[in-house]
Short mmCIF file of C-alpha atoms and ligand atoms in Angstrom, two decimals:
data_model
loop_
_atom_site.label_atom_id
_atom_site.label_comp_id
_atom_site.label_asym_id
_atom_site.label_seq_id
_atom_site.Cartn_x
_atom_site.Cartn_y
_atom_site.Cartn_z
CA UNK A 1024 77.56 125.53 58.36
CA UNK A 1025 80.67 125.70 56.49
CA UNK A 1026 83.53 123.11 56.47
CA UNK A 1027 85.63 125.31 58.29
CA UNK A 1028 83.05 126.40 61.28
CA UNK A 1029 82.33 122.32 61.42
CA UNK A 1030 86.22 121.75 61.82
CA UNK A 1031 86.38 124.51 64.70
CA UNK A 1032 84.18 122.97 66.83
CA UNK A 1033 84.90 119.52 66.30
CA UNK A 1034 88.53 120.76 67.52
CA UNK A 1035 86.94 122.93 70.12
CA UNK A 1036 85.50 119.34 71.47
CA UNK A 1037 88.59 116.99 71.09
CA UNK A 1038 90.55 119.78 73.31
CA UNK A 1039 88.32 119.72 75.94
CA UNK A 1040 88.35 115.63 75.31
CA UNK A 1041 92.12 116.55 75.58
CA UNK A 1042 91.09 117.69 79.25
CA UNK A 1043 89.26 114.47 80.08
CA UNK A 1044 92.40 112.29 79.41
CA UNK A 1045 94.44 114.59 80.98
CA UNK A 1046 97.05 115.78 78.12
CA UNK A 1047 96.51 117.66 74.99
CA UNK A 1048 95.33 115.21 72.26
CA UNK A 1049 98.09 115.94 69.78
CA UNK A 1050 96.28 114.97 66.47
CA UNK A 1051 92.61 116.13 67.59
CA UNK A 1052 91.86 117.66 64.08
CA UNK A 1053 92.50 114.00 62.31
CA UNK A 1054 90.23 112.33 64.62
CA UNK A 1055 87.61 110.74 62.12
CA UNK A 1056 83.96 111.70 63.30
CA UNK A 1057 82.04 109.46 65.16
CA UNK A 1058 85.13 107.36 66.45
CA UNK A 1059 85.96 108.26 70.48
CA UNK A 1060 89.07 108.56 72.05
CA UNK A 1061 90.58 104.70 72.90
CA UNK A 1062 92.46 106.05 76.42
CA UNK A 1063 89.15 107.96 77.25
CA UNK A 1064 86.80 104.32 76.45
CA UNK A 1065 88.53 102.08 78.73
CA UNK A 1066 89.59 104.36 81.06
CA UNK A 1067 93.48 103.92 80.41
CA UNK A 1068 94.33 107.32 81.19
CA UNK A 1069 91.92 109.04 83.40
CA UNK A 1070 92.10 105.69 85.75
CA UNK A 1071 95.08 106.44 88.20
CA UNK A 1072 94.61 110.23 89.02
CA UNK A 1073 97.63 111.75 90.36
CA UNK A 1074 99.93 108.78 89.52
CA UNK A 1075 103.07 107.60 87.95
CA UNK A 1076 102.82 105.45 84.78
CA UNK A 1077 105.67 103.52 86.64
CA UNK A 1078 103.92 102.49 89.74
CA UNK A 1079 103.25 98.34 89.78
CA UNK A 1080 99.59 97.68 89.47
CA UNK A 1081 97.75 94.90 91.36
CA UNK A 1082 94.26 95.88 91.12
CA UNK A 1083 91.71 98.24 89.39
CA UNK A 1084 88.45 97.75 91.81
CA UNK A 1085 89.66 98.44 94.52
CA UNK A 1086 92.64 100.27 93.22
CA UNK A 1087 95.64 98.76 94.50
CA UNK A 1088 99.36 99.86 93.54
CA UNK A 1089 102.82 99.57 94.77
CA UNK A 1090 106.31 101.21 94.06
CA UNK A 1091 109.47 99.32 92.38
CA UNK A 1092 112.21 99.32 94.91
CA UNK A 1093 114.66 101.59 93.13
CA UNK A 1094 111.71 104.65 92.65
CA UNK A 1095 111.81 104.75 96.44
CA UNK A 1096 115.45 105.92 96.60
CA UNK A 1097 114.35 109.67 97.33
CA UNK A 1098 115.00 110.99 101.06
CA UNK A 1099 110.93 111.35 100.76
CA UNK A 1100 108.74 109.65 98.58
CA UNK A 1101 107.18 111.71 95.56
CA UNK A 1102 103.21 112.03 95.71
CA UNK A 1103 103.09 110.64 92.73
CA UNK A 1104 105.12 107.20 93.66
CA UNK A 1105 103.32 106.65 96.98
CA UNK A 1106 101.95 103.22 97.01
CA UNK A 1107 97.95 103.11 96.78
CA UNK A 1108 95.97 100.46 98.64
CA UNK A 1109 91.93 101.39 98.86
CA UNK A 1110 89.48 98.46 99.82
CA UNK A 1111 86.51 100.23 98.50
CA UNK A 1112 85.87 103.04 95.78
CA UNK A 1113 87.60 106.80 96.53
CA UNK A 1114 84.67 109.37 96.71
CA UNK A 1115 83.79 110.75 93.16
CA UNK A 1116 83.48 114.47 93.93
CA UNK A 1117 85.11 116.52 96.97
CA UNK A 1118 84.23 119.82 97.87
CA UNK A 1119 87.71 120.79 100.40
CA UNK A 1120 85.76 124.06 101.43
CA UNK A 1121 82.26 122.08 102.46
CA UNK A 1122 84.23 119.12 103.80
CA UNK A 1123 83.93 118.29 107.77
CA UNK A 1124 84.82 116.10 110.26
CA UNK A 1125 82.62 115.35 112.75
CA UNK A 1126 84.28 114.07 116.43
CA UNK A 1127 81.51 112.00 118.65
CA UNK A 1128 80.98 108.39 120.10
CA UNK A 1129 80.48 107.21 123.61
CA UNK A 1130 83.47 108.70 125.14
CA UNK A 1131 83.48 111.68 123.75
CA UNK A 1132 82.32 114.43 125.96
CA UNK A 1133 80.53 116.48 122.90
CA UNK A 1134 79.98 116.02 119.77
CA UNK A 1135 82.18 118.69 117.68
CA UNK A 1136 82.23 119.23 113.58
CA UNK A 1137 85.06 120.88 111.83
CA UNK A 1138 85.74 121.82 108.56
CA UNK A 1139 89.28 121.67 106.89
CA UNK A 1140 89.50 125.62 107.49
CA UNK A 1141 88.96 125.85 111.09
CA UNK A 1142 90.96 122.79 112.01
CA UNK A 1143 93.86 124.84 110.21
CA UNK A 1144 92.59 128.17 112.01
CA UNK A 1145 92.08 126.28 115.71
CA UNK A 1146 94.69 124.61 115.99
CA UNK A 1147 99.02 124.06 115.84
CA UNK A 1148 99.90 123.25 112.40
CA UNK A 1149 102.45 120.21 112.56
CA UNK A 1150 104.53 119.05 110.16
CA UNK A 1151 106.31 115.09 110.27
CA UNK A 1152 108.04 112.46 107.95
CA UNK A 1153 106.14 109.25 108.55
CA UNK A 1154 106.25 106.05 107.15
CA UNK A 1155 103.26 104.21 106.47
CA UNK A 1156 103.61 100.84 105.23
CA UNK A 1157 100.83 98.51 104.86
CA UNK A 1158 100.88 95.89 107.40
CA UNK A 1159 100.09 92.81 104.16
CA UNK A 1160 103.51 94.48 101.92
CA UNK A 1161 105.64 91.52 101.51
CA UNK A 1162 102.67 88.84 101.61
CA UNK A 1163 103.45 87.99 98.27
CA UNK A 1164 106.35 85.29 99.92
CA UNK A 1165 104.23 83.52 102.52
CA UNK A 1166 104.07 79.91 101.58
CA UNK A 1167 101.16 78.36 101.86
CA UNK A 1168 100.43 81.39 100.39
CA UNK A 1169 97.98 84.28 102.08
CA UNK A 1170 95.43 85.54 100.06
CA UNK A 1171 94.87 88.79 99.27
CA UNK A 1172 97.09 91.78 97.52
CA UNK A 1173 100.30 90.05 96.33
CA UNK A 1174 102.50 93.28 97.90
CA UNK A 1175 106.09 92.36 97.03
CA UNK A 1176 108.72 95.04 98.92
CA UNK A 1177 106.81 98.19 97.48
CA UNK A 1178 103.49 98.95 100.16
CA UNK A 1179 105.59 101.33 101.92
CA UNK A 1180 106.53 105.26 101.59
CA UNK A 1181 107.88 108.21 103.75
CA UNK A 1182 106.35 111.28 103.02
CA UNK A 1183 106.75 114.78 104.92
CA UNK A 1184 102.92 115.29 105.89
CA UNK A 1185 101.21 118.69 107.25
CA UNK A 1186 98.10 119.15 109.54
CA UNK A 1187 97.37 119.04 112.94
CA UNK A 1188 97.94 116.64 115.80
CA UNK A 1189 95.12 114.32 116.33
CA UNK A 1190 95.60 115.07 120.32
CA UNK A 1191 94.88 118.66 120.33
CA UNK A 1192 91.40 117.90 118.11
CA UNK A 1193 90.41 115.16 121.02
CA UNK A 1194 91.24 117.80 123.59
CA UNK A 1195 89.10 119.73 122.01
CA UNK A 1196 86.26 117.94 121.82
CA UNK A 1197 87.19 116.66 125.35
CA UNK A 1198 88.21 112.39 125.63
CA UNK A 1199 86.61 110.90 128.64
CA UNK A 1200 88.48 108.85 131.43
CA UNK A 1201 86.99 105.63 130.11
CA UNK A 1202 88.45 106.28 126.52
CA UNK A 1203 90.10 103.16 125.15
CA UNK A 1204 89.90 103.44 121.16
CA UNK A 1205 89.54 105.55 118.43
CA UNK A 1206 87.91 104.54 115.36
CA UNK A 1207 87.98 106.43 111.78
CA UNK A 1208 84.87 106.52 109.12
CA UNK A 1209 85.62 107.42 105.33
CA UNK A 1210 84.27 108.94 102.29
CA UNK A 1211 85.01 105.89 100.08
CA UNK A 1212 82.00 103.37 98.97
CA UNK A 1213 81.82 99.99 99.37
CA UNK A 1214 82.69 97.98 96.50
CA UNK A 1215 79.22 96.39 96.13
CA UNK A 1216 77.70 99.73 96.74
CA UNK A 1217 75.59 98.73 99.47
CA UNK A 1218 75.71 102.77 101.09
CA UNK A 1219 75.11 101.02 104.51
CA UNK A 1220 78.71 98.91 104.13
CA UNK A 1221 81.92 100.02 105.36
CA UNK A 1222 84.66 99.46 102.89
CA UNK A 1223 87.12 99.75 106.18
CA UNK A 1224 86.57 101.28 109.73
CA UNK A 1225 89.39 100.79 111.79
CA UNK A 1226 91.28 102.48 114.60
CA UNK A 1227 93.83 103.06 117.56
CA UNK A 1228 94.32 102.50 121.02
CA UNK A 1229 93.68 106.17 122.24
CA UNK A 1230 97.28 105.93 123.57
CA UNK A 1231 98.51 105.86 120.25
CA UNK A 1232 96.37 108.90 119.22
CA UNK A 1233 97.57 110.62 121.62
CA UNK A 1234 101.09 110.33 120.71
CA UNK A 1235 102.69 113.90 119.32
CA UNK A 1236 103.31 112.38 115.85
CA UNK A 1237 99.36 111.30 115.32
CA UNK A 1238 98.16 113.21 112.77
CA UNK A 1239 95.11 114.63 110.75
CA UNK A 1240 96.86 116.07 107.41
CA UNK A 1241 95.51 117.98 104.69
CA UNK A 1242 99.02 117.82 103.27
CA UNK A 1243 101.76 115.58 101.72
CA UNK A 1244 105.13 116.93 100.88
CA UNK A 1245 103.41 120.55 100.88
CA UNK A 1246 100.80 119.44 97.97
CA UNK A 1247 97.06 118.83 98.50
CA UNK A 1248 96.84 115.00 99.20
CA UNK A 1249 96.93 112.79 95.99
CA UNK A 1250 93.27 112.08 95.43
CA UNK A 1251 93.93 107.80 95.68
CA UNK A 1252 95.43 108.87 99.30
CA UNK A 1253 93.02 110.26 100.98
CA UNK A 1254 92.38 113.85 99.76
CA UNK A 1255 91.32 116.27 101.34
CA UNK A 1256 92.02 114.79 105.02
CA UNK A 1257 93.29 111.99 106.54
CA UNK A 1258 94.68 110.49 109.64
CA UNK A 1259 98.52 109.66 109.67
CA UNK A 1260 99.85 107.26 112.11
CA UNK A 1261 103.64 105.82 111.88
CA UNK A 1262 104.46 102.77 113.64
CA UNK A 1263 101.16 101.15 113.17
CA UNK A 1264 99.49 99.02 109.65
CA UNK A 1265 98.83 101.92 107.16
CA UNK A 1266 95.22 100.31 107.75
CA UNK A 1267 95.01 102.28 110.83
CA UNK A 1268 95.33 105.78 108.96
CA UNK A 1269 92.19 106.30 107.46
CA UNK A 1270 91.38 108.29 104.30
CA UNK A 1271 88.88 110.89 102.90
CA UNK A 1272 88.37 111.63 106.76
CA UNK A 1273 84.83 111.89 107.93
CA UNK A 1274 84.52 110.93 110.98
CA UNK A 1275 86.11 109.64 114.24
CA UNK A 1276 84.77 108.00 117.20
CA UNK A 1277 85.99 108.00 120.25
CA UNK A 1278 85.01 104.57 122.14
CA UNK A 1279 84.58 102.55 125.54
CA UNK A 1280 85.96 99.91 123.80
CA UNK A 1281 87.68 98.19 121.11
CA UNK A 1282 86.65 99.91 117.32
CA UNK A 1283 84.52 97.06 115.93
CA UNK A 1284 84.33 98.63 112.61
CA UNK A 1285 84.91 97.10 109.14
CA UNK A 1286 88.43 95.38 109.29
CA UNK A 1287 88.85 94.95 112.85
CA UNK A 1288 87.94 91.48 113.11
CA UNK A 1289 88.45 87.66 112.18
CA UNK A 1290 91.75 87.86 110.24
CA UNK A 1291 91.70 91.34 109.10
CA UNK A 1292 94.90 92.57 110.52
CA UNK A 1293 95.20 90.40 113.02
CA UNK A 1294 97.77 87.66 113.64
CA UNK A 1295 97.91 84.64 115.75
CA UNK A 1296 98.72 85.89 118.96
CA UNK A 1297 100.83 83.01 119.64
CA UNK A 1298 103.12 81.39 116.60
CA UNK A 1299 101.34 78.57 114.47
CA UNK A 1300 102.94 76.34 111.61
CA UNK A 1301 102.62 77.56 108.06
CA UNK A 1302 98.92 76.44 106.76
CA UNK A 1303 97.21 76.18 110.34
CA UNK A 1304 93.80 77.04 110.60
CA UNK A 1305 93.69 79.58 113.52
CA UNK A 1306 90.71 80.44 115.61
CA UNK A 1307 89.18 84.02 115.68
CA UNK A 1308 89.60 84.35 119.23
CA UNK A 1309 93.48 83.00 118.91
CA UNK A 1310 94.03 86.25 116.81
CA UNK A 1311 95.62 89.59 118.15
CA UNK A 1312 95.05 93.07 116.45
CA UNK A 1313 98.33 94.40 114.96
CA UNK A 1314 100.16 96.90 115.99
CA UNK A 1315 103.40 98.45 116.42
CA UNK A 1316 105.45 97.05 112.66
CA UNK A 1317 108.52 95.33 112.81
CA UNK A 1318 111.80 97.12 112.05
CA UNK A 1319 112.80 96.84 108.28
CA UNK A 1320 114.83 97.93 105.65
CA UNK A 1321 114.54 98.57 101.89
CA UNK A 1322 117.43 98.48 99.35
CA UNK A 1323 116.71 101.45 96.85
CA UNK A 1324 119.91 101.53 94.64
CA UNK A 1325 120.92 99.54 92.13
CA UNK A 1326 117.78 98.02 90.95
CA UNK A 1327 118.26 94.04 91.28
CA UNK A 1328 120.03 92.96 88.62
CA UNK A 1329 122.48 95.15 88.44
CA UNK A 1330 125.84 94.54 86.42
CA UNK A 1331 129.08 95.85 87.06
CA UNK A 1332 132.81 95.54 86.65
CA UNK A 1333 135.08 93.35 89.44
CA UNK A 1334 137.16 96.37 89.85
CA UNK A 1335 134.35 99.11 90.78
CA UNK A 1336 132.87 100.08 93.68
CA UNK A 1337 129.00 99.55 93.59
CA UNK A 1338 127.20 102.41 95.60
CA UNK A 1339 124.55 100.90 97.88
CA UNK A 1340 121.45 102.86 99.30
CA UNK A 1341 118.60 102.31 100.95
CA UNK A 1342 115.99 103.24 104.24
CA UNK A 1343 115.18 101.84 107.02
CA UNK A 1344 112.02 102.66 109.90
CA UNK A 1345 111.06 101.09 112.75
CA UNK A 1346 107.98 101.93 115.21
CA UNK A 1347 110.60 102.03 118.27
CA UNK A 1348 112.62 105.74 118.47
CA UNK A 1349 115.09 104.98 116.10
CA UNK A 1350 116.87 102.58 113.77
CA UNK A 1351 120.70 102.24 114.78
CA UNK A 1352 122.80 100.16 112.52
CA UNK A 1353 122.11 98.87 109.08
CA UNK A 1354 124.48 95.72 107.43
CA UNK A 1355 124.87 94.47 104.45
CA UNK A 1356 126.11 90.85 103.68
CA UNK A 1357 127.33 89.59 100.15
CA UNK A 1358 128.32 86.02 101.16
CA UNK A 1359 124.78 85.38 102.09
CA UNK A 1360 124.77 85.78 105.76
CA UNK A 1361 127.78 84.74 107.12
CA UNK A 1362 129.63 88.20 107.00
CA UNK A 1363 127.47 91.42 107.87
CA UNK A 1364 128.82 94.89 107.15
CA UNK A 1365 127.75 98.29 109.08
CA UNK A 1366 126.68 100.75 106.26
CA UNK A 1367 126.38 105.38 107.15
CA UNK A 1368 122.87 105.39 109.04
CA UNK A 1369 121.45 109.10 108.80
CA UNK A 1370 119.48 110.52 111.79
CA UNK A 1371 116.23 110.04 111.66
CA UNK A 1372 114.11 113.39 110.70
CA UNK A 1373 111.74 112.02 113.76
CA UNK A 1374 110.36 109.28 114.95
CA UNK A 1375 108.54 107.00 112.52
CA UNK A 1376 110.36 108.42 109.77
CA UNK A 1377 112.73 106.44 107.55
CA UNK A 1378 116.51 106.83 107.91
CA UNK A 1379 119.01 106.85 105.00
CA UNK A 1380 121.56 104.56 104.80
CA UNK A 1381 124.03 104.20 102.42
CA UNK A 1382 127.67 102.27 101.89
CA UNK A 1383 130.16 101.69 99.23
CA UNK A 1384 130.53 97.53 98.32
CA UNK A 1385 133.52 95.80 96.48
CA UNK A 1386 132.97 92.34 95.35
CA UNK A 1387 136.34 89.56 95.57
CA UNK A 1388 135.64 88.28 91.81
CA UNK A 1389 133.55 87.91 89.05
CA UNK A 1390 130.68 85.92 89.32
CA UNK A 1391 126.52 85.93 91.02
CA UNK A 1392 126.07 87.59 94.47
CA UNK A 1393 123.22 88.68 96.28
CA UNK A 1394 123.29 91.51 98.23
CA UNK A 1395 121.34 91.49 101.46
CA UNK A 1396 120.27 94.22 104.36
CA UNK A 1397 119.32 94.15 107.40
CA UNK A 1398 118.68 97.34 109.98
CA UNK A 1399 118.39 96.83 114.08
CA UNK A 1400 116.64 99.49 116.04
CA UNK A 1401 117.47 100.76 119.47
CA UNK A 1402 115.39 98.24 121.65
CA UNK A 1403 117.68 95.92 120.14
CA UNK A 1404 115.09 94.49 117.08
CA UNK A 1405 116.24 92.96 113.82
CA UNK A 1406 115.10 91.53 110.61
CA UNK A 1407 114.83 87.63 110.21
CA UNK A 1408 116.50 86.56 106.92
CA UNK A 1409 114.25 83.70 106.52
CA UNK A 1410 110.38 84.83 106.39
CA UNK A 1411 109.37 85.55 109.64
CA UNK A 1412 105.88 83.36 111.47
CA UNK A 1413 103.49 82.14 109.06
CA UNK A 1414 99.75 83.89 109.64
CA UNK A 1415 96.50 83.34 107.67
CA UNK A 1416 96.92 86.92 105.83
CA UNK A 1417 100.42 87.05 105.45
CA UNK A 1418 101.21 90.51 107.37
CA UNK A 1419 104.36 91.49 109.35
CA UNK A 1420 106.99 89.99 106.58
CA UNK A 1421 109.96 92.01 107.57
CA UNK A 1422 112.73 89.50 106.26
CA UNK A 1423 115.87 91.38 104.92
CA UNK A 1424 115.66 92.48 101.25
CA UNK A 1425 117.77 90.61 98.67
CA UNK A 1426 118.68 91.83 95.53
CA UNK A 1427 121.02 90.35 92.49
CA UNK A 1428 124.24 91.41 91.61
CA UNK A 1429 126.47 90.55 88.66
CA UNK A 1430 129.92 91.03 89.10
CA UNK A 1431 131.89 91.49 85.28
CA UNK A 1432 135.03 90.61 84.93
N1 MTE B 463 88.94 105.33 104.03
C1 MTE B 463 89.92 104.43 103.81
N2 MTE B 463 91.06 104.53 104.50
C2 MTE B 463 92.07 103.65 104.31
C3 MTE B 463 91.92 102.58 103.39
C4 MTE B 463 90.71 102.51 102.64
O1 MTE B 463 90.51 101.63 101.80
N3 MTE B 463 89.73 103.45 102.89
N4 MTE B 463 92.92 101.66 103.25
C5 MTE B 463 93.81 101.51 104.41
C6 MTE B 463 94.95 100.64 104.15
S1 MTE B 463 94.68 98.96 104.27
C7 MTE B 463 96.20 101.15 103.92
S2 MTE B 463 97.55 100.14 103.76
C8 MTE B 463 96.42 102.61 103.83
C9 MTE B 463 97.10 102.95 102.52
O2 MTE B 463 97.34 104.32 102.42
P1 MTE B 463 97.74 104.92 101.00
O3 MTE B 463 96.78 104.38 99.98
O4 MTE B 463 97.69 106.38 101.15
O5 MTE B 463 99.14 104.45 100.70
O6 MTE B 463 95.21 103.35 103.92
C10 MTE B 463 94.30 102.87 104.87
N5 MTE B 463 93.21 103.80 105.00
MO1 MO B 464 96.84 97.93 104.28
#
């Protein structure tokens, strides 16, 4: 063969190589024989499908990843920022047009299966904005501290998602009178892959699937589902842990009692159902499923740290969500507490969705200040500023945000 032919389809292989990593590998033809890609070897580039470069990574296996505060400053959060947290290992290969999910369990009164196409054909397409935030995001402050992922303020996003609402699939199948709980299987692996493990099986109380906003999307901000969140189907629920909404949707179960899947027990979300002090060892049956979140608030812009001048004003922005209808005031304090200040709240889209809120902040004189938030809903709820009750797991951390400020003369 001659040196040219050899050189075609050695290039011929490093652009398809190019397709494995994702980009076009700019300097294929240099590529010394018998050397492979670095990127492609340890999996650098092909590892986070679907994701930003800029996204805060806790974990490979399981792949866990959360979004800097300022990158959530959007009205909705980008498919590409939305925080990741998996417990086992995402299915390999999906096939949307053979995909189904199958409807059964005791109090079910059939067993139904669906694919993706004729839950879009059967049924009202919905679209909301919900929240999902996942019920350990803050842990990383609980002292003693709570093992587990080390979430800082970033296990949260808003997206606008599209599919159907979980009630009118139920209907369909038909939920009997002695319905209490729903639970969810998914398409993930467990870690040890042991095919008869669960990475997570959890659930609702049927009252919460049958709320309007309960969902079974196919869609996120009118994109196919990233493939870390769940693609092709999932079930959305705002209000509730992000635990609850279970990804690469295979099944559901309707049951006569409470979902005793994976995750549903011991202190998988769960909390004490009565306060303990920090560090106490708390029985399994002292521990209360989670559910509705706390009402909280996220400061998006400026990034902490910020610098600027004594005589500017320093725009301030951020959301807030609740699981009650509505957030309806967010402050702001610079003097650490003692003084709160009511910022613009936006409506909310609907409920479970994040509200804008936004202010304008002059500072008295040069020097360190922390600015702090803090939103109230309409049943009258608000955000701690010290860490709220200790619990094994560290979940429910809704303190107000704090970020630095220096003020320039
Ligand atoms: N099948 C499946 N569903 C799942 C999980 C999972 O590991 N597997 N993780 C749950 C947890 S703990 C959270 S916080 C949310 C995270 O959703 P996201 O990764 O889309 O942000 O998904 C939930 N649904
Ligand atoms: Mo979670």
């Amino acid at each position: 063969m001659n040196l040219e032919r050899r050189k075609f389809i050695r290039y011929s292989i490093l652009v398809s190589l190019g397709s494995a990593v994702g980009v076009p590998v700019v300097y294929a033809n240099n590529l010394p024989e018998g050397l492979d890609l670095v990127g492609l070897k340890e999996d650098l580039i092909t590892k986070f499908p679907g994701k930003s470069d800029a996204m805060t990574v806790l974990n490979d296996r399981p792949i866990n990843m959360e979004t800097p505060a300022h990158l959530l400053n959007d009205d909705l959060t980008a498919n590409d920022l939305f925080f990741v947290r998996n417990n086992g290992l995402p299915p390999h290969k999906v096939d949307v047009n053979s995909w189904t999910l199958t409807i059964e369990g005791e109090s079910a009164k059939t067993k139904k299966v669906y694919t993706i196409e004729e839950l879009k054909s059967k049924f009202e397409t919905v679209s909301y904005q919900l929240t999902l935030e996942c019920g350990g995001n803050g842990r990383k402050e609980f002292n003693p501290p709570a093992k587990g992922n080390q979430w800082s303020t970033g296990a949260v996003g808003c997206a606008k998602w599209t599919g159907v609402r979980l009630k009118d699939v139920l209907s369909d199948v038909g939920v009997k009178s002695n319905a209490v709980y729903l639970g969810y299987y998914g398409a993930d692996t467990h870690l040890s892959g042991d095919a008869s493990k669960d990475p997570i099986s959890r659930g609702v109380p049927i009252s919460k699937a049958m709320e309007d906003e309960s969902m079974i999307a196919w869609s996120m901000n009118d994109r196919d589902l990233p493939k870390l969140n769940g693609y092709p189907l999932r079930l959305v629920f705002g209000g509730f842990p992000a635990s609850c909404s279970g990804k690469w949707l295979e099944k559901i179960v309707i049951r006569d009692q409470v979902h005793d899947g994976q995750k549903m027990k011991g202190s998988s979300y769960r909390t004490p159902c009565s306060p303990v002090p920090p560090g106490a060892k708390v029985e399994d049956k002292d521990m209360c499923i989670i559910e509705n979140m706390p009402v909280k608030s996220l400061i998006t812009y400026p990034r902490t740290g910020a610098t600027i001048k004594v005589d500017q004003e320093l725009p301030l922005a951020g959301h807030a969500w609740t699981s009650a209808n509505e957030i309806t005031k967010v402050e702001y304090s610079i003097d650490f507490g003692m003084n709160w200040t009511t910022c613009k709240l936006d409506p909310s889209a609907n409920k479970y969705s994040w509200q804008n809120f936004s202010t304008k902040v002059r500072f008295p004189e040069p020097g360190y200040y922390e600015v702090w938030a803090r939103a109230t809903d309409i049943d009258q709820n608000t955000q701690p500023i010290l860490l709220p009750g200790w619990n094994p797991k560290g979940y429910l951390n809704n303190a107000c945000h704090r970020i630095a400020v220096k003020i320039e003369a």
